[in-house]
XYZ file of C-alpha atoms in Angstrom:
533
model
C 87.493 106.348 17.029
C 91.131 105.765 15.453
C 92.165 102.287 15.480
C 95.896 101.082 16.807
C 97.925 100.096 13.667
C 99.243 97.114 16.064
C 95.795 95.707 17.245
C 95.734 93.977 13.164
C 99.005 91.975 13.586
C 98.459 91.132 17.226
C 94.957 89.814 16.449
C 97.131 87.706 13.930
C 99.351 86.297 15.767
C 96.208 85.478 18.466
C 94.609 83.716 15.347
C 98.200 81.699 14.399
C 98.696 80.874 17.994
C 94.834 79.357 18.523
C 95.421 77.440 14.817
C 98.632 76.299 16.015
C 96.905 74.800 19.461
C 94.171 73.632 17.708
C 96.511 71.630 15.081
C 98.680 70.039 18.025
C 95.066 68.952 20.100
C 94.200 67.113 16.583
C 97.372 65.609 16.214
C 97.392 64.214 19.818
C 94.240 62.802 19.249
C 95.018 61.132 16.175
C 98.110 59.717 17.796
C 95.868 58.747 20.543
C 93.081 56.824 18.247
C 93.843 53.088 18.036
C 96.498 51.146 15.555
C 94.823 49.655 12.546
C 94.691 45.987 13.383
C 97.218 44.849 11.233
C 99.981 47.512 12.686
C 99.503 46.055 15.702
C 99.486 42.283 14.023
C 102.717 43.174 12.492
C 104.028 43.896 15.698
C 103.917 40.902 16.894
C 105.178 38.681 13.787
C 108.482 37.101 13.983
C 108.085 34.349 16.511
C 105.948 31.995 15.036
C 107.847 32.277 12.129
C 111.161 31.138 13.382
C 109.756 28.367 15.218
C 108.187 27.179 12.234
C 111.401 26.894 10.247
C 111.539 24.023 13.023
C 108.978 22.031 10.873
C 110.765 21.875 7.907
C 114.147 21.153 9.282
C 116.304 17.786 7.870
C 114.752 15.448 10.152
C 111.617 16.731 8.825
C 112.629 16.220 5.333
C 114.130 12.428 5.838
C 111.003 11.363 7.819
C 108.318 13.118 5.366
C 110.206 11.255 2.335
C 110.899 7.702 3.964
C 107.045 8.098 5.200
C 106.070 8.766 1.233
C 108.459 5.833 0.165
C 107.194 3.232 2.211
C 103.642 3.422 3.000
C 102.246 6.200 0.121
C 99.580 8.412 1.355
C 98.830 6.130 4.297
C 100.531 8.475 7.021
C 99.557 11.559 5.835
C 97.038 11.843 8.742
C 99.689 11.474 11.267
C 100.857 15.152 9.553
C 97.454 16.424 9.663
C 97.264 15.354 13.870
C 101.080 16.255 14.467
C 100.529 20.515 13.177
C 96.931 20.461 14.468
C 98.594 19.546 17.538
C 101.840 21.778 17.395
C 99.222 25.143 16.448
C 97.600 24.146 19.716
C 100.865 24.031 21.887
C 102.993 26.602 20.085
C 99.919 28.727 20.979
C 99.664 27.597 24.841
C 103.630 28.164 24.880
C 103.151 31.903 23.506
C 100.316 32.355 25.968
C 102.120 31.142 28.633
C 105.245 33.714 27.874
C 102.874 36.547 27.546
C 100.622 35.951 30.428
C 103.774 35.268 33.231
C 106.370 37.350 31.657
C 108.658 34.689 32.105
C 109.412 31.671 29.254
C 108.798 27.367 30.190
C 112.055 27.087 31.694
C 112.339 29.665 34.661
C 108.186 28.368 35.156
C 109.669 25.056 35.910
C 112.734 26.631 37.292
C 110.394 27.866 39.798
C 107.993 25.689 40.572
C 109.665 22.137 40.872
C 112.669 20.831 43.385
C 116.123 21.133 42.425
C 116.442 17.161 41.615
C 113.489 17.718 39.099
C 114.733 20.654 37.969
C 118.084 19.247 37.033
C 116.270 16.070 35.636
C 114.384 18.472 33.435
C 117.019 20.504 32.393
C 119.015 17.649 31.003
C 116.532 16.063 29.428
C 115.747 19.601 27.242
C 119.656 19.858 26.976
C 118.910 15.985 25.280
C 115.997 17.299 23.230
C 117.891 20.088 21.829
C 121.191 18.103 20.850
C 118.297 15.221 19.557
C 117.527 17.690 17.302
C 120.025 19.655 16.231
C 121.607 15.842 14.775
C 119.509 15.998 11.608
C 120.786 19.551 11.020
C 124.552 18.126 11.377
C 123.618 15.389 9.027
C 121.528 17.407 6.418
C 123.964 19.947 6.073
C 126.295 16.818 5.265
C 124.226 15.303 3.028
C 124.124 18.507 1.287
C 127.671 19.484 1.022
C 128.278 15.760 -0.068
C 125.798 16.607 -3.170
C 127.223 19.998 -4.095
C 131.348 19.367 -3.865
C 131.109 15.359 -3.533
C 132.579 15.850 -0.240
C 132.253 12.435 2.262
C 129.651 12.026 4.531
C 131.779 12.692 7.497
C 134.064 14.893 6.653
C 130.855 17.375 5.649
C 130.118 16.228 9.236
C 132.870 17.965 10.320
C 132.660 20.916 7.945
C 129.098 21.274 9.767
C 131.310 23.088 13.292
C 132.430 25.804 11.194
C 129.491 26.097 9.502
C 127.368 27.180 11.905
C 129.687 29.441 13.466
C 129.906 31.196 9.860
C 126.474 31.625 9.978
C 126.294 32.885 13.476
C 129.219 35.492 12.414
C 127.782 36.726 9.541
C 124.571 37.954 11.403
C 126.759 40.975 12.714
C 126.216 42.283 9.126
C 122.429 42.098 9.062
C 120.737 39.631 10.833
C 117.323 39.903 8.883
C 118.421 39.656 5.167
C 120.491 36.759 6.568
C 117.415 35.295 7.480
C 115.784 36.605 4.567
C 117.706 34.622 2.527
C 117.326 31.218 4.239
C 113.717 31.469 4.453
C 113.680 32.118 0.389
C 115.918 29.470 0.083
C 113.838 27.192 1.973
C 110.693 27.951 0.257
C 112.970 27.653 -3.213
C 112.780 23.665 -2.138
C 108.840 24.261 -1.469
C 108.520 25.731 -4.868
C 110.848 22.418 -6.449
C 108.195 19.665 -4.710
C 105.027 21.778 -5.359
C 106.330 21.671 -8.802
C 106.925 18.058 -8.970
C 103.486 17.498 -7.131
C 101.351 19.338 -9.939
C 103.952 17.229 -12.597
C 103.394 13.700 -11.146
C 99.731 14.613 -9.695
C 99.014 12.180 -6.686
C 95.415 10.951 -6.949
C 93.634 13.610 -4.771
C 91.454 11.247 -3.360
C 93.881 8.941 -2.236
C 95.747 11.868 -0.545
C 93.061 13.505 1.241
C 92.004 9.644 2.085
C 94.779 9.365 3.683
C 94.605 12.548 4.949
C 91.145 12.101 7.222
C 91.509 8.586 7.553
C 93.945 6.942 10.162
C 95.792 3.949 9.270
C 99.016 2.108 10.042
C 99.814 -1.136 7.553
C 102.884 -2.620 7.039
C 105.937 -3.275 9.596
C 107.366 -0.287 9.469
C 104.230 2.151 10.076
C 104.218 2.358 13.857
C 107.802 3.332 13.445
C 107.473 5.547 10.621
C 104.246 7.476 12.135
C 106.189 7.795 15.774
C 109.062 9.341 13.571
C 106.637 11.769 11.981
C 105.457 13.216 14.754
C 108.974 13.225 16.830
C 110.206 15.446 13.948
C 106.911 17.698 14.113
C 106.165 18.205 17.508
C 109.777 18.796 19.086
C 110.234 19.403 22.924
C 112.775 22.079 22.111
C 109.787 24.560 20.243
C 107.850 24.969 23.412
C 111.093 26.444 25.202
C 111.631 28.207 22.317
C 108.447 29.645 21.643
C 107.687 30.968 25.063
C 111.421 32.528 25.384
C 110.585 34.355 21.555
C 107.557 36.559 22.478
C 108.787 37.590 25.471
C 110.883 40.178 22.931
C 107.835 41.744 22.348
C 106.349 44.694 25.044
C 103.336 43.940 25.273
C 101.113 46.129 27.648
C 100.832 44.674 30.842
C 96.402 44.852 31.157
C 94.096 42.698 30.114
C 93.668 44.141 26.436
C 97.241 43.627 25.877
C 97.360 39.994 27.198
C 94.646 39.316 25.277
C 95.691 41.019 21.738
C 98.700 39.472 21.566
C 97.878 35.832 22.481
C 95.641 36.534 19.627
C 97.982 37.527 17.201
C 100.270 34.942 18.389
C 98.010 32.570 17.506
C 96.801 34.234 14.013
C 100.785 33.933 12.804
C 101.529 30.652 14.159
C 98.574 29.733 12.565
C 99.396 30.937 8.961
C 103.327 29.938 9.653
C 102.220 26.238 10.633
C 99.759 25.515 7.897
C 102.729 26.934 5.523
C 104.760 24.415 6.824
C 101.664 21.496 6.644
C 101.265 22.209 3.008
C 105.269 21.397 2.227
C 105.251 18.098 4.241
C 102.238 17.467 2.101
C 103.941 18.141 -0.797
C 107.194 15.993 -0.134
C 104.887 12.848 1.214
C 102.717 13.346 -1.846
C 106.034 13.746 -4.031
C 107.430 10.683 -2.654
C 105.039 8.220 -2.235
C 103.403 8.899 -6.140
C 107.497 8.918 -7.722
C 108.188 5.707 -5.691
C 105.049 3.870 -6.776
C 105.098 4.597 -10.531
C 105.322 1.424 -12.390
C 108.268 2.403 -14.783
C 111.128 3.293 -11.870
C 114.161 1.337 -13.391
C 116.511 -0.556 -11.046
C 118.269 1.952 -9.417
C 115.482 4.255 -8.782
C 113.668 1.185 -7.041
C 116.508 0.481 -4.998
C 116.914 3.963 -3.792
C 112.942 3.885 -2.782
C 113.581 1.297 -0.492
C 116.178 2.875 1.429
C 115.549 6.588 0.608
C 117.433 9.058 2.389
C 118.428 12.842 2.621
C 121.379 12.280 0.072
C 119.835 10.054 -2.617
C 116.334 11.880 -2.260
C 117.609 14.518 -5.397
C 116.390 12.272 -8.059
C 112.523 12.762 -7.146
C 112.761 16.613 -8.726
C 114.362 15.550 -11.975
C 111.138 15.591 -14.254
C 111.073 19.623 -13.008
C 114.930 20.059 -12.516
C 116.249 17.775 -15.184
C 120.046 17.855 -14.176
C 119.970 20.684 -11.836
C 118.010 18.835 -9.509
C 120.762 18.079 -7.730
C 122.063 21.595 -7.341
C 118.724 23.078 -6.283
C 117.914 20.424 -4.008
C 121.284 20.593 -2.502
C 121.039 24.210 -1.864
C 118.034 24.040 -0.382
C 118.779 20.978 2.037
C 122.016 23.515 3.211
C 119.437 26.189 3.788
C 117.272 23.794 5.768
C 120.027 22.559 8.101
C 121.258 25.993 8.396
C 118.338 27.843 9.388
C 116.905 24.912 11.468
C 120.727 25.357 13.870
C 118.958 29.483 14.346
C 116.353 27.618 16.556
C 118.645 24.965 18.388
C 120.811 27.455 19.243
C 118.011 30.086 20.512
C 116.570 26.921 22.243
C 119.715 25.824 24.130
C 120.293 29.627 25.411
C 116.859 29.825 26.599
C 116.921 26.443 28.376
C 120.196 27.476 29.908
C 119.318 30.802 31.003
C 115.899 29.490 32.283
C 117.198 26.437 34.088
C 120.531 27.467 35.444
C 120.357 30.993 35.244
C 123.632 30.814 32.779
C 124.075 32.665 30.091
C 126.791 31.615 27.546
C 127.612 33.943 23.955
C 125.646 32.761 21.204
C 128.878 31.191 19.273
C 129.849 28.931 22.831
C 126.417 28.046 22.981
C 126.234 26.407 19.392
C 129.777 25.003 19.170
C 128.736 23.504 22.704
C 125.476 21.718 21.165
C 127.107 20.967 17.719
C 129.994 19.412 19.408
C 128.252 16.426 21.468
C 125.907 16.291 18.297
C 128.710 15.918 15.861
C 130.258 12.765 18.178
C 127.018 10.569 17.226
C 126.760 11.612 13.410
C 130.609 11.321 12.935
C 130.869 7.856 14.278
C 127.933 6.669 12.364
C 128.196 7.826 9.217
C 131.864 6.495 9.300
C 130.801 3.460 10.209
C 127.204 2.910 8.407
C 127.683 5.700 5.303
C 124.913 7.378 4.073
C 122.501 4.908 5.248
C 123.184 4.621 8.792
C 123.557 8.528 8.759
C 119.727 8.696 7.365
C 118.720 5.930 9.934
C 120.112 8.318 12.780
C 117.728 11.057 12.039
C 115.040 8.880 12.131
C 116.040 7.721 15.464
C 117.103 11.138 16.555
C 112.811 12.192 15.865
C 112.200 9.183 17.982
C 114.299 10.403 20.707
C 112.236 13.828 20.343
C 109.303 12.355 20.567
C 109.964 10.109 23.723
C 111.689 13.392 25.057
C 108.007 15.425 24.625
C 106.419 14.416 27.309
C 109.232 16.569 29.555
C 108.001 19.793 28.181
C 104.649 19.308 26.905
C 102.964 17.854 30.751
C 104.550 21.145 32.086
C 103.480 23.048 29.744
C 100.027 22.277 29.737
C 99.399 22.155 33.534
C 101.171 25.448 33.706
C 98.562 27.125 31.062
C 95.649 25.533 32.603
C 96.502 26.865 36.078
C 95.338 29.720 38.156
C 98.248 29.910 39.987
C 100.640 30.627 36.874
C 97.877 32.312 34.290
C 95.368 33.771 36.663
C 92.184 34.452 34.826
C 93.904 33.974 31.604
C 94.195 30.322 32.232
C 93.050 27.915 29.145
C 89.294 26.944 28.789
C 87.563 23.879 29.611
C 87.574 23.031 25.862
C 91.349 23.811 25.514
C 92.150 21.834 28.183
C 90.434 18.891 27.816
C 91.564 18.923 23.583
C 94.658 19.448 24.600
C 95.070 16.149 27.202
C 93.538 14.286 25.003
C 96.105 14.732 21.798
C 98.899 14.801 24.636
C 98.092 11.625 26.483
C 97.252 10.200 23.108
C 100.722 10.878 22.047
C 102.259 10.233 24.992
C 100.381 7.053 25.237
C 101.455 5.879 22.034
C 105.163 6.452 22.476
C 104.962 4.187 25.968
C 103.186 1.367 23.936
C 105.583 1.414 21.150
C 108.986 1.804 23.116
C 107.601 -1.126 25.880
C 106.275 -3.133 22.739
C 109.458 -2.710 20.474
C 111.797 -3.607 23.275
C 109.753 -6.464 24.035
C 109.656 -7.566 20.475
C 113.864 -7.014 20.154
C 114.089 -9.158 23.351
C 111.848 -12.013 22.091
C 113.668 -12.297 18.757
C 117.564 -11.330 19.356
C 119.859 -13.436 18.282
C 122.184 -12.120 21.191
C 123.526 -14.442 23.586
C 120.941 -15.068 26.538
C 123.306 -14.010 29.630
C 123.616 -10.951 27.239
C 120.203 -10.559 26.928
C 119.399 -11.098 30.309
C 121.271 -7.918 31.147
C 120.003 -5.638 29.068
C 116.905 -6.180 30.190
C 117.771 -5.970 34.096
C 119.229 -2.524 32.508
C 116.262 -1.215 30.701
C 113.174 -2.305 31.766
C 113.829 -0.747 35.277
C 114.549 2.708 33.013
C 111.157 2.321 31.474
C 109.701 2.176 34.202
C 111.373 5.063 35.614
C 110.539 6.696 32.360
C 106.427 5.807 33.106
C 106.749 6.892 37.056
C 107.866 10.261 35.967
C 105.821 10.399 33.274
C 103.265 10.188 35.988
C 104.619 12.173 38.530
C 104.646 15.193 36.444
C 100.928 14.677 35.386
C 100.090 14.389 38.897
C 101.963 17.063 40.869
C 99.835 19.970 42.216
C 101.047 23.071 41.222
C 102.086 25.160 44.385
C 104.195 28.197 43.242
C 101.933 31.333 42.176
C 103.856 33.636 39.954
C 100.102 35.371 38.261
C 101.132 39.171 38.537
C 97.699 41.415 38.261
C 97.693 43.183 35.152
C 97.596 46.852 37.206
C 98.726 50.200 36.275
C 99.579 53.111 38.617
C 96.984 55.677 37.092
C 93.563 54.362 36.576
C 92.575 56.952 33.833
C 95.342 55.732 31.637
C 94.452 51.974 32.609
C 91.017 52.857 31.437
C 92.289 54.478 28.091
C 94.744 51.788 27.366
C 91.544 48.965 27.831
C 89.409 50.714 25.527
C 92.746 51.303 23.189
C 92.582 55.284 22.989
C 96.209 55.182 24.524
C 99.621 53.927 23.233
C 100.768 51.399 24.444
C 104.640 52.706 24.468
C 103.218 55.790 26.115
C 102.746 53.276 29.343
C 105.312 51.502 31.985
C 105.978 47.693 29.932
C 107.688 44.890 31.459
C 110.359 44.145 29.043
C 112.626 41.835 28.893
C 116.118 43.315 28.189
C 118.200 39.750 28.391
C 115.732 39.217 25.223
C 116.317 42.152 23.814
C 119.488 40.999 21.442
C 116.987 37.987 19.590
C 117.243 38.781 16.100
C 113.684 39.344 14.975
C 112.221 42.771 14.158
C 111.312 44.859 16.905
């Protein structure tokens, strides 16, 4: 029997068509197959990150080195507490985001009455001008060492600043921040130096590292300072708002993988941060201590600030100290103003349901934060503009409390996290290091004003009337202290993780589908934060 020319090429193209088919049903499976862990931990980088440029922000810097100056090693413990504490917060705040969809602020938005509410909201609008004061007064500092420009005219300079920095993120927002992060980590790189030049007795830091102590007048002060510039109200706004730029599948894989990976960056990204406030404590309380300081260099220790602080790199630096630790203190204020501003517009939004353009938002903030730092530093100089700071991380620090009691009863609770609530362990660690702090800031702000009452030199009639002022305001300050603690959650915003077809809810658990291939709450008024998508 003959055999068709035709039946050759036809059986051919059979043969491309079933190789074809057979290629496509491989390369849907592959695409199916998981993401290699750290694809999908990649993913999620960028919030913990930014927050974290939060810990090593001026008032960071000025409290780490007056901490070094005046008591040694003796507070380094306090550091240890204050980013143990902030990795177990920064975490609850990303949970929190992930779990609800929605950030701290429309949580508390929701769930307390509209006098609370507005009590709340100007209290974080407090927190977040509280700290963007250092910022103001570092990048002053820093100006002042690079063109010799005064104190409060750098103040000033500080407005337009900002605004410059804010404009220039049009042009690429991430090698912007790129650049500030390698600049910050330049001034790392200048006290690790130092650190392995003057090497601090490594048992005396790690003593004073593990054990707690608090000698001399100023410690109480210096310690609450510490952790006012470590632990800032603003970051748990912040941090919440931030993830919320991720999609993250709504099921309870996805929940669950990214409060993991949440917590594996702000992990890394705090103990980053630990190891440079380390560094600048160690830095300043061995160069401070040495027996040979001349004169001026012992004078300066006792009243060491942001803008005389340059002289602690010189046996690295030599004479360019000054330059590299100038440019790195400009970096520090600049990148720390990122956050505040980020902060305010999430605290707005949340709050009020406002939304302002990112340039009003930070000429709002920098404004009323300018006022304060202008007036002092014309009046007290360099000094009182250090002293400020200081007192700007005690205002944080009274100011926690606000955020953080919300915060945790919102995590621990059923009706906002559903089964994705915190542990028993979690929440009973967590209490503990909040009441402990929270504690400790009632004690020293009833204590001190006690103290200042007993020994003022002011007139009696005068002082009379400042205490019918402010002890009534501490105790208001206790009462809602209090109230907060106490309140019963009643709202219920928990959304069941759910998905329309159950065969792709199965798939996505046991992670043989994409995630993008499935319906993802997203938040689109996030969508324009500059991190990498």
């Amino acid at each position: 029997m003959r055999q068709n020319p035709g039946d050759s090429s036809c059986k051919g193209c059979h043969f491309a068509a079933y190789v074809f088919s057979l290629a496509r049903k491989l390369y849907q499976t592959t695409e199916a197959l998981p993401k290699p862990g750290w694809r999908k931990f990649l993913a999620h980088v960028g919030p913990g990150f930014l927050v974290s440029l939060a810990y090593l922000d001026p008032g960071n810097l000025e409290t780490d080195l007056q901490a070094g100056a005046n008591h040694r090693y003796e507070l380094l413990w306090v550091i240890l507490i204050g980013l143990v504490f902030a990795l177990i917060i920064q975490s609850l705040s990303a949970n929190l985001g992930v779990t609800t969809g929605k950030h701290l602020s429309e949580l508390c938005k929701a769930e307390y009455p509209p006098f609370v509410k507005y009590c709340l909201w100007l209290l974080a609008e407090v927190a977040v001008i509280a700290a963007d004061i250092p910022e103001v007064i570092g990048t002053a500092f820093a100006l002042n060492l690079l063109f010799n420009i005064p104190v409060w005219t750098g103040v000033l300079l500080t407005g337009f600043s900002t605004l410059l920095l804010l404009g220039l993120q049009r042009y690429g927002v991430r090698k912007l921040e790129i650049l500030i992060a390698v600049l910050v980590f330049v001034m790392a790189a200048c006290f690790f130096g130092e650190m392995s030049y003057v090497k601090p007795p490594a048992s005396s830091v790690l003593q004073g590292m593990f054990i707690p102590k608090l000698s001399g007048q100023r410690a109480t002060g210096d310690a609450i300072a510490l952790l006012g510039a470590l632990v800032m109200p603003h970051n748990l706004f912040l941090h919440s708002a931030l993830v919320l730029s991720r999609k993250i599948p709504k099921s309870v894989r996805g929940i669950n993988d990214a409060c993991r990976y949440f917590l594996i960056e702000s992990g890394f990204a705090l103990f980053v941060a630990f190891l440079i406030n380390v560094a600048i404590i160690s830095v300043s309380g061995t160069v401070c201590h040495q027996n040979d300081l001349s004169d001026t260099e012992d004078k300066t220790c006792s009243d060491l600030t942001l803008n005389s602080a340059s002289f602690l790199l010189q046996n690295v630096l030599g004479r360019s100290s000054k330059i590299f630790y100038a440019i790195a203190l400009l970096a520090s204020g600049q990148s720390s103003t990122i956050t505040g501003t980020y902060a305010g517009q999430f605290v707005m939004q949340g709050f009020l349901d406002i939304k302002m353009n990112k340039w009003a938002r930070n000429l709002l903030t920098r404004c009323i934060a300018i006022t304060p730092s202008l007036i002092v530093s014309i009046i007290g100089g360099s000094s009182g503009a250090g002293r400020l700071i200081i007192i700007a991380s005690m205002i944080l620090s009274f100011e926690l409390p606000f955020a953080l009691i919300p915060l945790l009863k919102f995590s621990s609770s059923a009706t906002k996290m559903g089964p994705h609530k915190n542990s028993i362990y979690i929440i009973v660690i967590s209490w503990i290091l909040g009441m402990g702090i929270i504690g400790i800031n009632i004690y020293y702000l009833s204590t001190g004003f006690v103290g200042w009452i007993i020994h003022s030199s002011l007139p009696k009639v005068a002082t009379v009337f400042i205490g019918i002022l402010v002890f009534p305001l501490m105790a208001i300050y206790i009462l809602a202290v209090v109230y907060l603690t106490l309140r019963k959650d009643t709202v219920v915003t928990f959304i069941e993780p759910t998905n329309n077809d159950p065969a792709a809810q199965n798939q996505m658990e046991s992670g043989l589908l994409n995630s993008s291939d499935l319906p993802v709450p997203f938040r689109q008024d996030l969508a324009g934060t500059p991190l990498p998508q």
